[in-house]
PDB file of C-alpha atoms in Angstrom:
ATOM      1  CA  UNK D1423       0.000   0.000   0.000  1.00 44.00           C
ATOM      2  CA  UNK D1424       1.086   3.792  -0.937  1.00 50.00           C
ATOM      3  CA  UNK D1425       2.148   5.953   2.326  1.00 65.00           C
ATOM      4  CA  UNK D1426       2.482   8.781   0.750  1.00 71.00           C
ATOM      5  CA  UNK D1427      -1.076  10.071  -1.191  1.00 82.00           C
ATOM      6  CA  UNK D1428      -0.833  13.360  -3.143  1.00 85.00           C
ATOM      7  CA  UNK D1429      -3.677  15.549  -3.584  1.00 87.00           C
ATOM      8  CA  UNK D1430      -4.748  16.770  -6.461  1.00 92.00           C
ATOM      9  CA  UNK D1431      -4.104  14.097  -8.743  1.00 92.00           C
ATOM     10  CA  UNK D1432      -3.984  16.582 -12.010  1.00 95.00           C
ATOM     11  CA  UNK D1433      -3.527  19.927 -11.728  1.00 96.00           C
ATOM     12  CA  UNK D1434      -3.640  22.366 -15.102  1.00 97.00           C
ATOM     13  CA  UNK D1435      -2.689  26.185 -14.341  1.00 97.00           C
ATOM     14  CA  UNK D1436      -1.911  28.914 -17.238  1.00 97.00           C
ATOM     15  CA  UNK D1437       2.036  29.920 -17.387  1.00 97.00           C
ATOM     16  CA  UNK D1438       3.288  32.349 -14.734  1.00 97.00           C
ATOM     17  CA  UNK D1439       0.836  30.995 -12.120  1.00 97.00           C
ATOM     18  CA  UNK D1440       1.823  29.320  -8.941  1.00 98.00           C
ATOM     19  CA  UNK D1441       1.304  25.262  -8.630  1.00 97.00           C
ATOM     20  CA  UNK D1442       1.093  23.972  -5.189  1.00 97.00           C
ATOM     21  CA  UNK D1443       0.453  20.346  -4.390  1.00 96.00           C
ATOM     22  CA  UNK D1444       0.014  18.216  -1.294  1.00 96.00           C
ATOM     23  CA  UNK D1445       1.194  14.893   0.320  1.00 94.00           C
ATOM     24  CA  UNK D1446      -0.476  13.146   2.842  1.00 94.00           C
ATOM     25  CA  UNK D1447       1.790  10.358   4.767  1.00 92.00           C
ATOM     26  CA  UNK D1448       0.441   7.407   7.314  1.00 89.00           C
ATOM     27  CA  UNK D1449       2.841   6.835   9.372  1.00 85.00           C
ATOM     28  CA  UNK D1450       6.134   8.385  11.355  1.00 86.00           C
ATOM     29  CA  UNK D1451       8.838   9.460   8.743  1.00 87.00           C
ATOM     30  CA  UNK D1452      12.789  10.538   8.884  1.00 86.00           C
ATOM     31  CA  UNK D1453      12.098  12.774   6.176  1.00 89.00           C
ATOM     32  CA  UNK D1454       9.821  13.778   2.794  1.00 92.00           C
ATOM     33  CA  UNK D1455      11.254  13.793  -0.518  1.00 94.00           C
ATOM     34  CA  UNK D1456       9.939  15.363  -3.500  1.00 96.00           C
ATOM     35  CA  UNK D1457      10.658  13.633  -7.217  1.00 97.00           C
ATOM     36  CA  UNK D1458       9.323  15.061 -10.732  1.00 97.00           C
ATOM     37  CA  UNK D1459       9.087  12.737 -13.628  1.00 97.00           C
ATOM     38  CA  UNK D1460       8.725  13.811 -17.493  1.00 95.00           C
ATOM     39  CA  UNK D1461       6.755  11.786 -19.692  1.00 91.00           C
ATOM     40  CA  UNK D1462       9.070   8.516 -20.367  1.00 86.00           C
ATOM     41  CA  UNK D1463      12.106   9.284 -18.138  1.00 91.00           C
ATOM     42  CA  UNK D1464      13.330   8.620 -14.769  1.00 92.00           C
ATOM     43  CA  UNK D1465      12.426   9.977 -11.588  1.00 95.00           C
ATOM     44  CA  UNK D1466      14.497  13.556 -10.577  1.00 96.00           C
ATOM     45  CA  UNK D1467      15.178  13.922  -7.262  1.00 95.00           C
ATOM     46  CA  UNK D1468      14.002  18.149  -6.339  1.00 96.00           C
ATOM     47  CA  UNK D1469      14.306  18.644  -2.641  1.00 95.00           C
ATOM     48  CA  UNK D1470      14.458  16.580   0.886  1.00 93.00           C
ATOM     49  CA  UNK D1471      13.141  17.803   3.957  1.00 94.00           C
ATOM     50  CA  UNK D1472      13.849  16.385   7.515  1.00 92.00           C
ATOM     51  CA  UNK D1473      11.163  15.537  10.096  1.00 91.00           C
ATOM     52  CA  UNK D1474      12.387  18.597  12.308  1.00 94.00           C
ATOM     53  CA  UNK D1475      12.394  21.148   9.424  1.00 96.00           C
ATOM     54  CA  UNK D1476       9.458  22.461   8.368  1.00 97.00           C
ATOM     55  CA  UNK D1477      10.355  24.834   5.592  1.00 98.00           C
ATOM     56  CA  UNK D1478      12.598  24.554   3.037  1.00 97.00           C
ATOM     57  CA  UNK D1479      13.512  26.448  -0.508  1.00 96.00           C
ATOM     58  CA  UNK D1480      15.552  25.842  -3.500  1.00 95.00           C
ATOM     59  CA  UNK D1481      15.439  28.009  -6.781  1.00 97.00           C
ATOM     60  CA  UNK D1482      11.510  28.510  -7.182  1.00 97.00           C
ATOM     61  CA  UNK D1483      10.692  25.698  -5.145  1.00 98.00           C
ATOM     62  CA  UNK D1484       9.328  25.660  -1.778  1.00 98.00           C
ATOM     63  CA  UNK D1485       8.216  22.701   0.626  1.00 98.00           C
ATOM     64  CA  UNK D1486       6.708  22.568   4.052  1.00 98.00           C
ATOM     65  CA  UNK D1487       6.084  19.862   6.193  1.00 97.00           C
ATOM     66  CA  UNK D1488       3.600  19.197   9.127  1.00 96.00           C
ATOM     67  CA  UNK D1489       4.058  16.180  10.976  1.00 95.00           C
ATOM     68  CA  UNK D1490       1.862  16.774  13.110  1.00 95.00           C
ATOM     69  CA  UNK D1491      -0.892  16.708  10.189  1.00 95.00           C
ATOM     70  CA  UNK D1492       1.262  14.503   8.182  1.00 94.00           C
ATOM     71  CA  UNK D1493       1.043  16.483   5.772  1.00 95.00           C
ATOM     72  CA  UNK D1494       3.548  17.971   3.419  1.00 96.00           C
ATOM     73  CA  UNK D1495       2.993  21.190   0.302  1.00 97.00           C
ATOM     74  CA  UNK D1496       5.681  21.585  -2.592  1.00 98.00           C
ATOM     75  CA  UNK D1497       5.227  25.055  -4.017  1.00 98.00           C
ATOM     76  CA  UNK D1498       6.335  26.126  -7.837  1.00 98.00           C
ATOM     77  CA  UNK D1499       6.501  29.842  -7.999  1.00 98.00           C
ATOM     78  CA  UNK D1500       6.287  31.751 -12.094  1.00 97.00           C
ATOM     79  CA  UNK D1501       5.827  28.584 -13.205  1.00 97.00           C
ATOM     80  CA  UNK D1502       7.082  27.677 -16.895  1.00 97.00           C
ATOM     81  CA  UNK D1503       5.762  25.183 -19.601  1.00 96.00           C
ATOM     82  CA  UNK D1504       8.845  23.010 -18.854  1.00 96.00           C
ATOM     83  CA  UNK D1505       7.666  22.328 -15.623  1.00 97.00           C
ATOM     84  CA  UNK D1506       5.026  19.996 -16.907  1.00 97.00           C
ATOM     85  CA  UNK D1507       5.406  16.927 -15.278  1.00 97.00           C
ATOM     86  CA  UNK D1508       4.222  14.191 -12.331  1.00 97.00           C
ATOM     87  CA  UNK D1509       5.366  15.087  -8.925  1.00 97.00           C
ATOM     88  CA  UNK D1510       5.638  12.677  -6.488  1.00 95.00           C
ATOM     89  CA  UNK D1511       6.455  12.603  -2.845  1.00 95.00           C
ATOM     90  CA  UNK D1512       8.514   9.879  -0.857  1.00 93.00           C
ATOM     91  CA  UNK D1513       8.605   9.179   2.653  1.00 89.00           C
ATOM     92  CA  UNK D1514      11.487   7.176   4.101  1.00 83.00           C
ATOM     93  CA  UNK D1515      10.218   5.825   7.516  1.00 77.00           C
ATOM     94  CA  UNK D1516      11.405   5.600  10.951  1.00 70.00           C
ATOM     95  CA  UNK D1517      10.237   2.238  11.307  1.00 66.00           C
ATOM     96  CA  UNK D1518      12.261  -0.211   9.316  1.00 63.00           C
ATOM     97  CA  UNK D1519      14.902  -0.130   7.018  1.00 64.00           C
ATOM     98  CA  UNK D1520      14.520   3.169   5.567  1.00 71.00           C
ATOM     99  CA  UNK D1521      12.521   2.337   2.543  1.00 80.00           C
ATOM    100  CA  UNK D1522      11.700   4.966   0.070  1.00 86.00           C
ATOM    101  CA  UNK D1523       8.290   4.559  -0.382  1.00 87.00           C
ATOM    102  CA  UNK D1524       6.548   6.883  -3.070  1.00 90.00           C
ATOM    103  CA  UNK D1525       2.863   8.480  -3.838  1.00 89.00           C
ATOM    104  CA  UNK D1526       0.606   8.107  -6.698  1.00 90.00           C
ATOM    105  CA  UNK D1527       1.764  11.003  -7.921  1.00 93.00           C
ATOM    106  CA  UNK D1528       0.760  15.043  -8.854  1.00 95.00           C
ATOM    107  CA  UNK D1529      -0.046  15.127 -13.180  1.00 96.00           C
ATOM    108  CA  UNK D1530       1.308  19.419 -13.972  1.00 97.00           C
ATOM    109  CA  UNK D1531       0.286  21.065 -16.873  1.00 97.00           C
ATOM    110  CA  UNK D1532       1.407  24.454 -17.499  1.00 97.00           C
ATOM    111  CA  UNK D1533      -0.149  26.056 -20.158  1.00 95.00           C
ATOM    112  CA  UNK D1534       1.320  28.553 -22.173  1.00 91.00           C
TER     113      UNK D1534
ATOM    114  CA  UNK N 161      28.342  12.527 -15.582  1.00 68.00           C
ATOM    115  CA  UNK N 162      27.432  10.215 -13.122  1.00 82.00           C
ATOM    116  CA  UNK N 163      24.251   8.311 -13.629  1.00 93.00           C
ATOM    117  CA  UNK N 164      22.305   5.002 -13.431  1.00 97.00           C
ATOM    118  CA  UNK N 165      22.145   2.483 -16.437  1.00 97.00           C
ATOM    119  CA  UNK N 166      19.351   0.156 -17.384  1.00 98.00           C
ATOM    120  CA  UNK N 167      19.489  -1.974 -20.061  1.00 98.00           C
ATOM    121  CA  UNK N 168      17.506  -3.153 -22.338  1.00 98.00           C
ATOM    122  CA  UNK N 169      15.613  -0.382 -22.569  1.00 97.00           C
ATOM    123  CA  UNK N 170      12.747  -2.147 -24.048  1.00 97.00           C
ATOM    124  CA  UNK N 171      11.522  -5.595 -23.835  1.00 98.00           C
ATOM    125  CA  UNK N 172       8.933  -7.075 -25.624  1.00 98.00           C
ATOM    126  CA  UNK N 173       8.682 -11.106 -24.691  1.00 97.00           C
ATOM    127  CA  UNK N 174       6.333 -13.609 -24.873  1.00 97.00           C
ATOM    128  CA  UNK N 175       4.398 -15.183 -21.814  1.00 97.00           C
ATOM    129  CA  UNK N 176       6.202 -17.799 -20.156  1.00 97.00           C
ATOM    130  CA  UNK N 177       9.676 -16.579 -21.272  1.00 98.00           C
ATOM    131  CA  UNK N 178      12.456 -15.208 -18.592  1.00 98.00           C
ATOM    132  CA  UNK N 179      13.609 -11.987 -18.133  1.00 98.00           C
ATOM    133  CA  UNK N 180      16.600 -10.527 -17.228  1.00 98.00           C
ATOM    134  CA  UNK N 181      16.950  -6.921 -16.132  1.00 98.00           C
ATOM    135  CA  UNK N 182      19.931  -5.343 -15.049  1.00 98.00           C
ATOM    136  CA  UNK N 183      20.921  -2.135 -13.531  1.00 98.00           C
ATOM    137  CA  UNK N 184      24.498  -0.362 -13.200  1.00 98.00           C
ATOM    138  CA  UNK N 185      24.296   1.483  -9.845  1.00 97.00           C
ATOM    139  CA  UNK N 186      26.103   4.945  -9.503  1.00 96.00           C
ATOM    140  CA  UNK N 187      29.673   4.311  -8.373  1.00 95.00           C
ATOM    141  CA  UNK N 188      29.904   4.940  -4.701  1.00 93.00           C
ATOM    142  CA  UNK N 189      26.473   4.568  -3.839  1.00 94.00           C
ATOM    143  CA  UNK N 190      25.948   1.988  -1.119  1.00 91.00           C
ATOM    144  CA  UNK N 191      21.445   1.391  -1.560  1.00 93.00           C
ATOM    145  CA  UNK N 192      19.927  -0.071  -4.680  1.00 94.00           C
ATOM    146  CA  UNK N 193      16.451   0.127  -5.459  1.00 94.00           C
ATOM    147  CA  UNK N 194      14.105  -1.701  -7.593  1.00 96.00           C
ATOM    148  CA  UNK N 195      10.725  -0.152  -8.369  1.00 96.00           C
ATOM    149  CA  UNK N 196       7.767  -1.102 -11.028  1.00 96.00           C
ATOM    150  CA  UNK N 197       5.524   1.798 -12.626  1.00 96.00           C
ATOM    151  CA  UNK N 198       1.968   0.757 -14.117  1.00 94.00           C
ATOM    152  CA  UNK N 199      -0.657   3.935 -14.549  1.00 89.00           C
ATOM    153  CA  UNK N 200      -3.243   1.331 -11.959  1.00 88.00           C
ATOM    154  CA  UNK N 201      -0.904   0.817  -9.054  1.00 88.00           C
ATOM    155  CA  UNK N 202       2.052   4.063  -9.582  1.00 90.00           C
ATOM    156  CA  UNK N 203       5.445   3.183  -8.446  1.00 93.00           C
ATOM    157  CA  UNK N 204       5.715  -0.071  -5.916  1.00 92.00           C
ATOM    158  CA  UNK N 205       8.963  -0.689  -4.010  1.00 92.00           C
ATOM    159  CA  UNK N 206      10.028  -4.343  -5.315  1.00 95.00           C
ATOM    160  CA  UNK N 207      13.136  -4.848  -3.277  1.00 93.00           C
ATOM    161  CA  UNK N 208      16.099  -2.504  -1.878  1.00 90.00           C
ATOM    162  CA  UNK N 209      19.636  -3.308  -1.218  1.00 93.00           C
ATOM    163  CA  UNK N 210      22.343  -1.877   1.248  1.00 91.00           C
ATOM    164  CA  UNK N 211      25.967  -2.589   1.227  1.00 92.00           C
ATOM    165  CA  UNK N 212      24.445  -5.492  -1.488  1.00 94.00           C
ATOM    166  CA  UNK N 213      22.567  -7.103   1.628  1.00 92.00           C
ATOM    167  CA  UNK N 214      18.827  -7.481   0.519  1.00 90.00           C
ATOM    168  CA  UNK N 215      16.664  -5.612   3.192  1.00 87.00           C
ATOM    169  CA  UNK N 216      13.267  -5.606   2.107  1.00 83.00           C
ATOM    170  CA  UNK N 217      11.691  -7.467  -0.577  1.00 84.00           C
ATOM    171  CA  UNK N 218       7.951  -7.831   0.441  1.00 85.00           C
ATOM    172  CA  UNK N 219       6.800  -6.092  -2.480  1.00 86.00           C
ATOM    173  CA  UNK N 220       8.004  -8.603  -4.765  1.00 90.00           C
ATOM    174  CA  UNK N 221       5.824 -11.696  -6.220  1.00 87.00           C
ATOM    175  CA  UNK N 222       8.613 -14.180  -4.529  1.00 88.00           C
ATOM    176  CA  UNK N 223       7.190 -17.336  -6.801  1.00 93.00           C
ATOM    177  CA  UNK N 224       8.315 -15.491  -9.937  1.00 96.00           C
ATOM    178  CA  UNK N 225      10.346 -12.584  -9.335  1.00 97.00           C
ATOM    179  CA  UNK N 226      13.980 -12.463  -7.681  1.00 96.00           C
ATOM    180  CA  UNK N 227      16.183  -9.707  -6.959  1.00 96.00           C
ATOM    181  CA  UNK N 228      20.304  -9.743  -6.598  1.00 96.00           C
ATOM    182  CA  UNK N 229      23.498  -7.967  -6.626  1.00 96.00           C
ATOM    183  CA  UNK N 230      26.414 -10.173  -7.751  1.00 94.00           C
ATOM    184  CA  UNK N 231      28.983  -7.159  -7.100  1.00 93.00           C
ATOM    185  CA  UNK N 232      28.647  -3.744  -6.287  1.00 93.00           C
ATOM    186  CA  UNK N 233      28.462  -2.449 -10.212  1.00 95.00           C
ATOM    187  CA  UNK N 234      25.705  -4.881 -10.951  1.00 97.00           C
ATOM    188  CA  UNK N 235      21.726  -5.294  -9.701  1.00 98.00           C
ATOM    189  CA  UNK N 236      19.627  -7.864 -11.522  1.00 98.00           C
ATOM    190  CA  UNK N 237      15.692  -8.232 -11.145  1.00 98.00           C
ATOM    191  CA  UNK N 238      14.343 -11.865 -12.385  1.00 98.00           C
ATOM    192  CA  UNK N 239      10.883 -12.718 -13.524  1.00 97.00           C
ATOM    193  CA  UNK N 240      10.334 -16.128 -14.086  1.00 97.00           C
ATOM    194  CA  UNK N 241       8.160 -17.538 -15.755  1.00 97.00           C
ATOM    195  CA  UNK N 242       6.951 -14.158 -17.009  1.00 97.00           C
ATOM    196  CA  UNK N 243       3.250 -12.985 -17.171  1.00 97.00           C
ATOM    197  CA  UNK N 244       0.957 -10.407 -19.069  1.00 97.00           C
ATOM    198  CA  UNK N 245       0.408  -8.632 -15.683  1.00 96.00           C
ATOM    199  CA  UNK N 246       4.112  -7.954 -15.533  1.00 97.00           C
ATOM    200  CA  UNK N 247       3.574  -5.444 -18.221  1.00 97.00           C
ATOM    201  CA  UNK N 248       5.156  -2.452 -16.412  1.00 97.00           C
ATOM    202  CA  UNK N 249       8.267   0.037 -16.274  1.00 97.00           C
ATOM    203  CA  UNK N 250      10.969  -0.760 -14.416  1.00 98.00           C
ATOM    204  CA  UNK N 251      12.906   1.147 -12.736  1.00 97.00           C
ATOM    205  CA  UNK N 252      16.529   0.836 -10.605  1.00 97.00           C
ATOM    206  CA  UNK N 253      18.098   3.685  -8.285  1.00 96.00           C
ATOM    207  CA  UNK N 254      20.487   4.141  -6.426  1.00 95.00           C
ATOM    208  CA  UNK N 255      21.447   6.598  -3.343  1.00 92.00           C
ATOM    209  CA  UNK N 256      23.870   7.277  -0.759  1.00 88.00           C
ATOM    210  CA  UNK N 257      22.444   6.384   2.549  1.00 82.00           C
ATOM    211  CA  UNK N 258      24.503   7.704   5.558  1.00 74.00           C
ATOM    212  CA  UNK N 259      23.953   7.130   9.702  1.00 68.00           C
ATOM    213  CA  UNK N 260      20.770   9.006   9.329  1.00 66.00           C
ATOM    214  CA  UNK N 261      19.410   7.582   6.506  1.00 68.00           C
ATOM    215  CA  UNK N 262      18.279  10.387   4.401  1.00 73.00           C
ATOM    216  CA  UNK N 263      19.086   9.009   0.829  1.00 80.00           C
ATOM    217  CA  UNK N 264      18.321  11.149  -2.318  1.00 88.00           C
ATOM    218  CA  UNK N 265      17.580   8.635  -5.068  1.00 92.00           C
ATOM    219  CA  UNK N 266      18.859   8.823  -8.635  1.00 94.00           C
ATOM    220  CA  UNK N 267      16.971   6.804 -11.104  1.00 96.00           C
ATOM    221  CA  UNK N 268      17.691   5.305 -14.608  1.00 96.00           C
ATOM    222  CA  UNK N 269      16.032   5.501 -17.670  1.00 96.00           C
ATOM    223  CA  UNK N 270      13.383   2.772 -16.274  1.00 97.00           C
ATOM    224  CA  UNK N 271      13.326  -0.449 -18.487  1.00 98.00           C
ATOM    225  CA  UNK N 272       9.858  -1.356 -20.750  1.00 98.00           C
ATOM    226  CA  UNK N 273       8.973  -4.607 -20.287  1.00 98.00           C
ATOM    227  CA  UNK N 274       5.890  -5.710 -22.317  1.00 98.00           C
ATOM    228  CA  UNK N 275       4.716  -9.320 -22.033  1.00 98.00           C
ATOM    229  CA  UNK N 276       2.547 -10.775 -24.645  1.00 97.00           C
TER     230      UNK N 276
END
């Protein structure tokens, strides 16, 4: 089963806009990654944030976390038509062996 | 640059047939993963590696599907005898996982295997 559950599933904004999608985790985590995916490539790694931080930028991006909501946001600020793409979030857990265990997934379309 | 390699790329084989799909990890990097994309059930964890030691491989079909490292430059994933459900993309990464286990994953190009 998925622990990580992002919300919306598709999300279509115009060029310039801001995108923001969510992740919803089950259970305790070390920390929440963020991955985007192009049509027919590999996942890209964008950003990691611990369980004790809960902000973090890089570039245009911008991620909370809320554990106690389990709950995390990845912000895209001026967004651009080459940011069309999934999103996904990852939780590695405290429980275990530190699996990376991934969402369903955000669809982006930016229009232009 | 340093990245992780897949091969084949595509696969197209026939029900019943064996496959054979093998990943190049990044040099260095001490946790291989093996993951399986379909549009119905999004990316599942198959099986993950550390220091080549298996440590978790309860997402993987054990009857027909089998996970190893020979060496440290080489991941395989198995499927045996092969099955139209298997129809997926598959994809190996690898990370760096220090004491406190926060490991950024790279992934490869994801191989397409299409059973028929």
């Amino acid at each position: 089963s998925q622990q990580g559950e992002e919300d919306p599933q598709a999300l279509s904004i115009q060029e310039g806009e801001n995108a923001t999608m969510n992740c919803s985790y089950k259970t305790s985590i070390n920390n929440l990654q963020w991955y985007r995916q192009n049509s027919g490539r590999g996942l890209v790694h964008l950003i990691l944030i611990r369980s004790n931080e809960r902000e973090k930028h890089s570039g245009r991006l911008r991620v909370t976390l809320d554990t106690s909501k389990k709950s995390s946001s990845l912000l895209i600020t001026a967004s651009r038509a080459a940011d069309t793409a999934s999103y996904f979030c990852a939780t590695v857990l405290i429980q275990g062996a530190q699996k990376l265990v991934f969402g369903q997934g955000t669809r982006l379309t930016i229009n232009p | 640059d340093a990245r992780v390699t897949q091969t084949p790329r595509d696969k197209v084989t026939e029900m019943g047939q064996e496959v054979t799909m093998r990943c190049q990890p990044i040099l260095g990097h001490n946790t291989v993963f093996w993951y399986r994309q379909t549009m119905m059930q999004g990316l599942e964890l198959l099986a993950y590696f550390r220091n080549r030691a298996p440590l978790d491989d309860s997402g993987m079909p054990k009857d027909r599907f089998s996970a190893e490292m020979p060496d440290a430059t080489l991941a395989t994933l198995k499927i045996q005898p092969s099955e139209p459900r298997d129809s997926a993309v598959y994809f190996c990464a690898s990370g760096l996982t220090g004491p406190v286990g926060n490991t950024e994953a790279f992934f490869g190009q994801g191989t397409r295997l299409t059973v028929v």
